[in-house]
Coordinates of C-alpha atoms in Angstrom, one line a residue:
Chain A
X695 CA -92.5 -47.5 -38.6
X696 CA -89.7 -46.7 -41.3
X697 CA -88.3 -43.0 -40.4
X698 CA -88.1 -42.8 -45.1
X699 CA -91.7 -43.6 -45.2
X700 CA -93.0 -40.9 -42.4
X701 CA -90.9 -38.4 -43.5
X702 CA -92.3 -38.8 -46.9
X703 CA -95.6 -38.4 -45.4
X704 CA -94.5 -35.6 -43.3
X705 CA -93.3 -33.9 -46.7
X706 CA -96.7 -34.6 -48.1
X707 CA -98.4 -33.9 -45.9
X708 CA -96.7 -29.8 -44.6
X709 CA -97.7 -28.3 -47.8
X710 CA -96.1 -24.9 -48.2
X711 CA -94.7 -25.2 -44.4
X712 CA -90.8 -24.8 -44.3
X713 CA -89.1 -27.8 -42.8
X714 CA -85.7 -27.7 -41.2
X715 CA -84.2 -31.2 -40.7
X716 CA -81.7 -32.3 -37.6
X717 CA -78.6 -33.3 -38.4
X718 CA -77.3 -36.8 -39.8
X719 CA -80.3 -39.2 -40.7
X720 CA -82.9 -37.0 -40.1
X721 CA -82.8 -34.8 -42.6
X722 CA -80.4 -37.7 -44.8
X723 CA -84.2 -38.9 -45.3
X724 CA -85.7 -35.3 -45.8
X725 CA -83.2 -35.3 -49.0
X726 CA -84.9 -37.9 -50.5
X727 CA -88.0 -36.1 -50.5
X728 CA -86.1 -32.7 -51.5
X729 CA -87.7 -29.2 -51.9
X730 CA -86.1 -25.7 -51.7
X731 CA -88.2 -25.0 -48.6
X732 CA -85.8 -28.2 -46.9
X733 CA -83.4 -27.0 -44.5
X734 CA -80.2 -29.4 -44.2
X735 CA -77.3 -28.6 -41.7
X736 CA -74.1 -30.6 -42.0
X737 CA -73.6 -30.0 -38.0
X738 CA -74.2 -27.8 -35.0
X739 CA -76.6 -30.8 -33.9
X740 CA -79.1 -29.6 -31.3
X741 CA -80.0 -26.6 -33.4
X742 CA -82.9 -27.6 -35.6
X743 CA -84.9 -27.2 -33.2
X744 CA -83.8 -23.4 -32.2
X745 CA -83.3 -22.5 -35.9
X746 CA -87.3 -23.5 -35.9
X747 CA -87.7 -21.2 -33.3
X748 CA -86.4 -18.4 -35.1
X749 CA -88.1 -19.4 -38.3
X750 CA -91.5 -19.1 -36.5
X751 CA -90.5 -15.4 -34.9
X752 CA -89.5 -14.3 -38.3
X753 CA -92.1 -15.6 -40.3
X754 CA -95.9 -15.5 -37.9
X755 CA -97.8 -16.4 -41.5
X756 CA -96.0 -19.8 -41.8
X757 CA -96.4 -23.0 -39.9
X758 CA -92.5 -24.3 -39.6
X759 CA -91.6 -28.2 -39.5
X760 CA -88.8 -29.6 -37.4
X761 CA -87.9 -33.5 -38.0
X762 CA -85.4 -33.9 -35.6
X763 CA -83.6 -36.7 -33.7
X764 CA -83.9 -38.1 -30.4
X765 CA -80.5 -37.6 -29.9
X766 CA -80.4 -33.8 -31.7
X767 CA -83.2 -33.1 -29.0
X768 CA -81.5 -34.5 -25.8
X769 CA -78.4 -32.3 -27.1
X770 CA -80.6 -29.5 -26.6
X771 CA -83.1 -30.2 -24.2
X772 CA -83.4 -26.9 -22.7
X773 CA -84.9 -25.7 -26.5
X774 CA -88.2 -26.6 -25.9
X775 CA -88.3 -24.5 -22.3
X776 CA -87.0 -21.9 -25.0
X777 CA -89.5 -22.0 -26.8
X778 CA -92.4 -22.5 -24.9
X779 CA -90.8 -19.1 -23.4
X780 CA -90.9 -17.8 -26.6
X781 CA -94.8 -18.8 -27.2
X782 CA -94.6 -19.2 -30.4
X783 CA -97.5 -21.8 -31.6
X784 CA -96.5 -22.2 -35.5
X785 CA -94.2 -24.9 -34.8
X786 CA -94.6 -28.5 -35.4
X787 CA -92.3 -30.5 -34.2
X788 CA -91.4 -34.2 -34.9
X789 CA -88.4 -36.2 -33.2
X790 CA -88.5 -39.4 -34.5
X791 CA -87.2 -41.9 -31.6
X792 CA -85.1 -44.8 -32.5
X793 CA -83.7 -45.4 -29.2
X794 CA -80.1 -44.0 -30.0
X795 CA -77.2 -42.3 -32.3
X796 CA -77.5 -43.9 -35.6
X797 CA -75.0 -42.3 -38.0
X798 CA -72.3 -43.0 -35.4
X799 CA -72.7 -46.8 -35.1
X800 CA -75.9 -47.0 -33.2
X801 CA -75.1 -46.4 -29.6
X802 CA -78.5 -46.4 -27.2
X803 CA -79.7 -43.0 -26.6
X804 CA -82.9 -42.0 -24.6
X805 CA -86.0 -44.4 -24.9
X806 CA -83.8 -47.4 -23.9
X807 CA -83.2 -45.4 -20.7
X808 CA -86.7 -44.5 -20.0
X809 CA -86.6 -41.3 -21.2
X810 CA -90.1 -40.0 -22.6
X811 CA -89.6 -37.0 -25.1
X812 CA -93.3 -36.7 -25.1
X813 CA -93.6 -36.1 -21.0
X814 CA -90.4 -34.1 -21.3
X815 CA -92.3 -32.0 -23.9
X816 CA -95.5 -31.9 -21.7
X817 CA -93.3 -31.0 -18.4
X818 CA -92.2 -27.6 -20.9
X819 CA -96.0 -26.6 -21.2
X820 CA -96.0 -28.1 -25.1
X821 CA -100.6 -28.0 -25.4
X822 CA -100.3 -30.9 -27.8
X823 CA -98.3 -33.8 -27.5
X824 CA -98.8 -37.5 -28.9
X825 CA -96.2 -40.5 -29.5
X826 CA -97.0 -42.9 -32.4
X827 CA -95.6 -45.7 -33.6
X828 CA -97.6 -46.7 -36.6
X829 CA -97.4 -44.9 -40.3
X830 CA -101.4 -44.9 -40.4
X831 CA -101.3 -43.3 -36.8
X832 CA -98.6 -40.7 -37.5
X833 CA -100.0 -39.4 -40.9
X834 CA -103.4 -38.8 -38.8
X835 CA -102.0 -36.9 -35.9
X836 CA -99.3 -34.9 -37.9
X837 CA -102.5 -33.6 -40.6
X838 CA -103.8 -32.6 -37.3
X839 CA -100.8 -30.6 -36.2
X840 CA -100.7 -29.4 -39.5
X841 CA -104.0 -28.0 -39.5
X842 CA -104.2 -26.8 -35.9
X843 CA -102.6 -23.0 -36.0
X844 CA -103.7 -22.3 -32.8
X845 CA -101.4 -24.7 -30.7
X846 CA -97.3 -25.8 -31.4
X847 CA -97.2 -29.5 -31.0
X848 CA -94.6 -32.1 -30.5
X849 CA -95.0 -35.7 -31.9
X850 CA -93.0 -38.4 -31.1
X851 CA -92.2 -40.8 -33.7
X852 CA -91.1 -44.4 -33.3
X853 CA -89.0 -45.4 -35.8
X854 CA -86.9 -48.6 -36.9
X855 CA -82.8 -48.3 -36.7
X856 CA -81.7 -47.7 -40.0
X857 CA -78.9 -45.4 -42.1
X858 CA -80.4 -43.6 -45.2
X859 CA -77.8 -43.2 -48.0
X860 CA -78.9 -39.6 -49.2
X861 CA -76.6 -36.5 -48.6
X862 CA -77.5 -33.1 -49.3
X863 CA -75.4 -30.6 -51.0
X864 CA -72.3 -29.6 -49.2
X865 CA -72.5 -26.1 -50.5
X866 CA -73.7 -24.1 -47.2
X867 CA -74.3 -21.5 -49.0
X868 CA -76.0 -22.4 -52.1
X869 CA -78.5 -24.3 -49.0
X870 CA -79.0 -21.4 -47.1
X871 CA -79.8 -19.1 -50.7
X872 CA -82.1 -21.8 -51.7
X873 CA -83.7 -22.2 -48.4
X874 CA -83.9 -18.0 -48.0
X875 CA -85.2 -17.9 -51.6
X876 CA -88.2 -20.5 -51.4
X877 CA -88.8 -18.7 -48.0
X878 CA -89.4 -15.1 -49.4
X879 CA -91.1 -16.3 -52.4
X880 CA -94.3 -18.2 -49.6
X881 CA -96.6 -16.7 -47.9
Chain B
X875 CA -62.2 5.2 -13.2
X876 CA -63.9 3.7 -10.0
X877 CA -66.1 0.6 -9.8
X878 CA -69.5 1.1 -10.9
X879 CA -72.5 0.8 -8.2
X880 CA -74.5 -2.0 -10.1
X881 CA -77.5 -3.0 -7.9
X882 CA -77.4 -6.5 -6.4
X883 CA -81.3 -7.4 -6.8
X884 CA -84.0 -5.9 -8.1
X885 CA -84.7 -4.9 -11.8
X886 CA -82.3 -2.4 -13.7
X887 CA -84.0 0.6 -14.1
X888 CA -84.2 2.0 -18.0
X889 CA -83.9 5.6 -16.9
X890 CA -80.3 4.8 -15.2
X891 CA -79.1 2.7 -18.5
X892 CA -75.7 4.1 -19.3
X893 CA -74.3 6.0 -22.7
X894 CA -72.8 3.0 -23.8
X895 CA -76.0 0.7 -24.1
X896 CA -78.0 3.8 -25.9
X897 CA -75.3 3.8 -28.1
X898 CA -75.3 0.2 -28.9
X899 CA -79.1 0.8 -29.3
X900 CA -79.4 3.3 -31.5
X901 CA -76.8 1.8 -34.0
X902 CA -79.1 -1.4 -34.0
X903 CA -82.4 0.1 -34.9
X904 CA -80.0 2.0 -37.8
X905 CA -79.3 -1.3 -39.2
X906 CA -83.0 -2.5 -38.4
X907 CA -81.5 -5.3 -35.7
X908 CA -84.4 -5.8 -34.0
X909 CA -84.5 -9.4 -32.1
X910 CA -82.4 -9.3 -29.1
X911 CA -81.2 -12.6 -28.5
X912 CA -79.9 -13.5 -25.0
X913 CA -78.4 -14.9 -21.9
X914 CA -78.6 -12.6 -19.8
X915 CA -76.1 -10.9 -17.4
X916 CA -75.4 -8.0 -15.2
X917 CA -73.8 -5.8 -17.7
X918 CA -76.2 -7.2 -20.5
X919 CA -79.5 -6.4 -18.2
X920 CA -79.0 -3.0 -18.3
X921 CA -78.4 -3.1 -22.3
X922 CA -82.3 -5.4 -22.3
X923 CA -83.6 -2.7 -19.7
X924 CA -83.6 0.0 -21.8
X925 CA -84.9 -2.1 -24.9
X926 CA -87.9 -3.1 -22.9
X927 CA -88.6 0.1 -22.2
X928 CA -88.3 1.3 -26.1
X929 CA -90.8 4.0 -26.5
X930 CA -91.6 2.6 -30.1
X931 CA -91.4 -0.8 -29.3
X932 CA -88.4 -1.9 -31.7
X933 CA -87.0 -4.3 -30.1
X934 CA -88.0 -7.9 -29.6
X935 CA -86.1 -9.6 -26.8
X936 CA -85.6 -13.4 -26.8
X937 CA -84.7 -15.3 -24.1
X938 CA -82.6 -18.7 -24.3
X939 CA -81.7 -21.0 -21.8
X940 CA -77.8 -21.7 -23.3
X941 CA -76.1 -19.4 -25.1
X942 CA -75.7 -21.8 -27.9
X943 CA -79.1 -21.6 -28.7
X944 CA -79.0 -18.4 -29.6
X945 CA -76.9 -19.0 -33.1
X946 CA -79.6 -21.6 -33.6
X947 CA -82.2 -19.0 -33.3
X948 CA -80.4 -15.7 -35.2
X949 CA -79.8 -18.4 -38.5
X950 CA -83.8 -18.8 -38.4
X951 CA -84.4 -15.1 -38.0
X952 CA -81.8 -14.4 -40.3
X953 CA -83.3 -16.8 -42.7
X954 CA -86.9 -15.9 -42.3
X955 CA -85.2 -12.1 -43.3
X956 CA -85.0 -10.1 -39.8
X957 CA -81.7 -9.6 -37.9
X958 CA -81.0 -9.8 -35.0
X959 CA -78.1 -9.9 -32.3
X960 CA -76.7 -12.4 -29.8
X961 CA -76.3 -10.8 -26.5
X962 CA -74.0 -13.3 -23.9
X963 CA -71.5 -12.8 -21.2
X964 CA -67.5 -14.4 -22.2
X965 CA -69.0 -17.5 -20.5
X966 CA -71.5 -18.0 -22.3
X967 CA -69.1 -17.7 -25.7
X968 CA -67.4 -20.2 -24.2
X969 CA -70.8 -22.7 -24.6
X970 CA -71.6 -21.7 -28.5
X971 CA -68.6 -22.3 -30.4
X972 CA -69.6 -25.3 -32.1
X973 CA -72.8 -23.8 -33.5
X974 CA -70.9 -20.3 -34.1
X975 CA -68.2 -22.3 -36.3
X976 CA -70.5 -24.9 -37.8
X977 CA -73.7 -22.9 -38.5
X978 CA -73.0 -19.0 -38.3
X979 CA -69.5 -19.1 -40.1
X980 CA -70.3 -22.2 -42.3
X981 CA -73.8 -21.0 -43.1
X982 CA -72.9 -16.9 -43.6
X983 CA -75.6 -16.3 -40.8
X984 CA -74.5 -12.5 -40.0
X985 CA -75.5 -10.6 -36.4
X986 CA -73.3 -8.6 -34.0
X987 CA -72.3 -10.9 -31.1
X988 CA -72.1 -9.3 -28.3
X989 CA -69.8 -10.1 -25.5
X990 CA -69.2 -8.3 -22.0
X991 CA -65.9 -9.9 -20.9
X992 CA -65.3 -11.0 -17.4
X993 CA -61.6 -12.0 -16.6
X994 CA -60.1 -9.1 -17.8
X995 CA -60.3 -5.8 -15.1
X996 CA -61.6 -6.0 -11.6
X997 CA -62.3 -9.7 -11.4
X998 CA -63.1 -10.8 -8.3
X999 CA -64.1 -14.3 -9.6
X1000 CA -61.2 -16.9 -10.3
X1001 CA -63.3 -19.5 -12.2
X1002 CA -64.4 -16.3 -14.6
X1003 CA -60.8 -15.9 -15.5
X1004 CA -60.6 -18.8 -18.0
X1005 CA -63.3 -18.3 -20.6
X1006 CA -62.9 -14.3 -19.8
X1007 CA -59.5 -14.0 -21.1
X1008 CA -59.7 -16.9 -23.9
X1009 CA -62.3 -14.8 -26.2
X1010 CA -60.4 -12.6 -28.5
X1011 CA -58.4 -16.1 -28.9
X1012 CA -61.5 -18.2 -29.8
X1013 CA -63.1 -15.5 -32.0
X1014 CA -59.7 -15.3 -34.1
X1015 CA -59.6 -19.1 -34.1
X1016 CA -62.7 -19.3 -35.8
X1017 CA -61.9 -16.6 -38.4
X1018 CA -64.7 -14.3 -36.3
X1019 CA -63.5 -10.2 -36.7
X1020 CA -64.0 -8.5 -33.3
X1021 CA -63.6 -5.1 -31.8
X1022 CA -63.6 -4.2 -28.0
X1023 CA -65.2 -1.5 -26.6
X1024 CA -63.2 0.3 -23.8
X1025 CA -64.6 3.7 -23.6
X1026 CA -66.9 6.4 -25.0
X1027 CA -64.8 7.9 -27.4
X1028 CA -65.9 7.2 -30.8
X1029 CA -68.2 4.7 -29.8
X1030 CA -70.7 5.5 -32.5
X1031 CA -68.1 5.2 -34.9
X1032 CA -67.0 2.0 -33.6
X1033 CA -70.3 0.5 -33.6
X1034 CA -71.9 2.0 -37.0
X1035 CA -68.8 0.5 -38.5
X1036 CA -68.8 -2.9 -37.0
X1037 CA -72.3 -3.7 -38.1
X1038 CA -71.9 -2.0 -41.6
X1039 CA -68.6 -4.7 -41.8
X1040 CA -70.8 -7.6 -40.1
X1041 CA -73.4 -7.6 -42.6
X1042 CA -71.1 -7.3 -45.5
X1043 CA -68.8 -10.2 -44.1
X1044 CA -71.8 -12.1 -43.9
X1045 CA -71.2 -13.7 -40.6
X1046 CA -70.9 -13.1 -37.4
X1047 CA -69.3 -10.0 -35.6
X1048 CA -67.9 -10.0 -32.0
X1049 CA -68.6 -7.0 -30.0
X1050 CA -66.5 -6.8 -26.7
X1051 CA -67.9 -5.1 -24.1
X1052 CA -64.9 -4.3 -21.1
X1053 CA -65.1 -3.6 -17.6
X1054 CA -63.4 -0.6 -18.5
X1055 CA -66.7 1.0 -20.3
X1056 CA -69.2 -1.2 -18.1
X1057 CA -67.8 -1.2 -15.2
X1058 CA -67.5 -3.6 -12.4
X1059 CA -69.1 -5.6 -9.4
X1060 CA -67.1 -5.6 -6.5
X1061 CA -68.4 -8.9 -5.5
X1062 CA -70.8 -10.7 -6.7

């Protein structure tokens, strides 16, 4: 499926949930579908998925989205031990697999190895894991994620190589007060 | 002052946690710093010992599998409006400097970073040297203030003022700890 397209769903589809986006394409494609409750970094790849974590443990009343990279994940593998150790279950969290580093020229990353996020996320103790490769599919099972407070989940998206040409703002700052603002003002 | 007898397995015990780690305690729940972020070491399990065993419960402790994590995971708390504080061994500095520089400094994500520095007095450990010694010079490289903590004198001072400067700076805030307040292992 096209990563634009399932983000846009994903967008649709988390209501008031915040989501924080990994870094280069991942959240390039979150931009397109901009809100205040979007969180963008410009580096530190790896983290999105440990600035979820602290989202969740500072805010129980909120289901927090990651879309995050196959490549932002394997940079920070050891995240989803964290949390799992953490057992925090308001987290939802999509890696959309396209087989490698895209901004930086394509380069095979992960599934072209044999590397299964989804079995990586089960080995860590994730209660709900699927992999999807179809827009229909993933629109089904991420409503579900959505909807399921109980249990944290990790989907694995399939997605077609591709650059998206949308940036965010490069004002750190004015993304974090935005971000922190939209925040306080949901509950 | 003479090495300090730090047991070799077992648990640290909350009722032997030194003055230095109630200190650093108390000027937390001041500032309402709450989550406990950490990698944990020797020095550092005494410090977590004594939060476990907080009478009120204040203090949440959060355990990360690299150091590096833990910026990840203070910008989210930080965000989603509690504090918290990074608790890591000079080592473990040594494996978050891109996400301290690119996320903490460049995002204004403030917490006290706390650091117990190996390399520096009784070091039995030659591959602790390196890192040990390098962390007042990465903290200044990356524009992060810092104060080391080398005895009990004024410690309250010290640390009521660090965080009162940390959270005004709007970043993060490095806290050395030194063999020379925590002590030493003779061995490992």
């Amino acid at each position: 499926m096209e990563r634009l397209e399932a983000t846009r769903a994903a967008v649709e589809l988390a209501g008031e949930s915040p989501i924080v986006g990994g870094v280069g394409n991942s959240t390039f494609d979150l931009v397109a579908c901009d809100r205040p409750r979007h969180f963008y970094m410009w580096n530190s790849m790896g983290m999105a998925s440990s600035i979820a974590l602290g989202l969740a443990l500072a805010r129980p009343d909120l289901r927090v989205v990651v879309l995050d990279g196959d490549g932002s994940i394997l940079m920070n593998l050891g995240s989803l031990a964290t949390q799992r150790t953490a057992g925090v279950e308001n987290l939802v969290h999509v890696i959309w697999d396209n087989g490698g580093w895209e901004i930086t020229g394509g380069q095979p990353a992960g599934s072209p190895f044999g590397i299964d996020l989804e079995t990586v996320a089960r080995g860590c103790g994730f209660p709900r894991t699927a992999t999807v490769s179809e827009l229909d599919e993933f629109r089904r099972v991420f409503a579900e994620a959505i909807a399921d407070t109980q249990h944290a989940w990790v989907i694995v998206g399939r997605v077609a190589r591709g650059d998206s040409p949308y940036r965010p703002s490069k004002s750190c700052i004015g993304l974090r007060d935005r971000f922190m603002v939209a925040l306080a003002g949901s509950s | 002052m003479t090495t300090l007898d730090i047991k070799r397995s077992g648990r640290h015990q909350a009722a032997n946690a030194p003055a230095w780690a109630r200190a650093v305690l108390e000027a937390f729940r001041a500032e309402d710093i709450r989550n406990l972020v950490f990698l944990p070491d020797t020095v550092m399990g005494r410090l977590l010992a004594l939060a476990e065993a907080d009478a009120q419960h204040f203090f949440r402790l959060v355990s990360v599998h690299r150091e590096e994590e833990a910026v990840g995971i203070l910008a989210g708390l930080f965000m989603g409006g509690q504090r918290g504080a990074m608790l890591v061994q000079s080592s473990g500095l040594g494996n978050a400097l891109n996400a301290l520089g690119s996320l903490a400094m460049a995002y204004h994500i403030p917490f006290p970073l706390l650091v117990s520095l190996r390399g520096e007095l009784g070091e039995f450990n030659p591959a602790q040297l390196h890192m040990g010694r390098a962390v007042p010079g990465c903290l200044d490289a990356l524009y992060i203030p810092h104060v080391t903590l080398r005895g009990t004198d004024d410690l309250e001072t010290i640390l009521s003022g660090a965080l009162k400067t940390c959270f005004t700076t709007e970043g993060p805030f490095g806290i050395l700890l030194s063999a020379q307040l925590t002590g030493w292992k003779p061995e490992a």
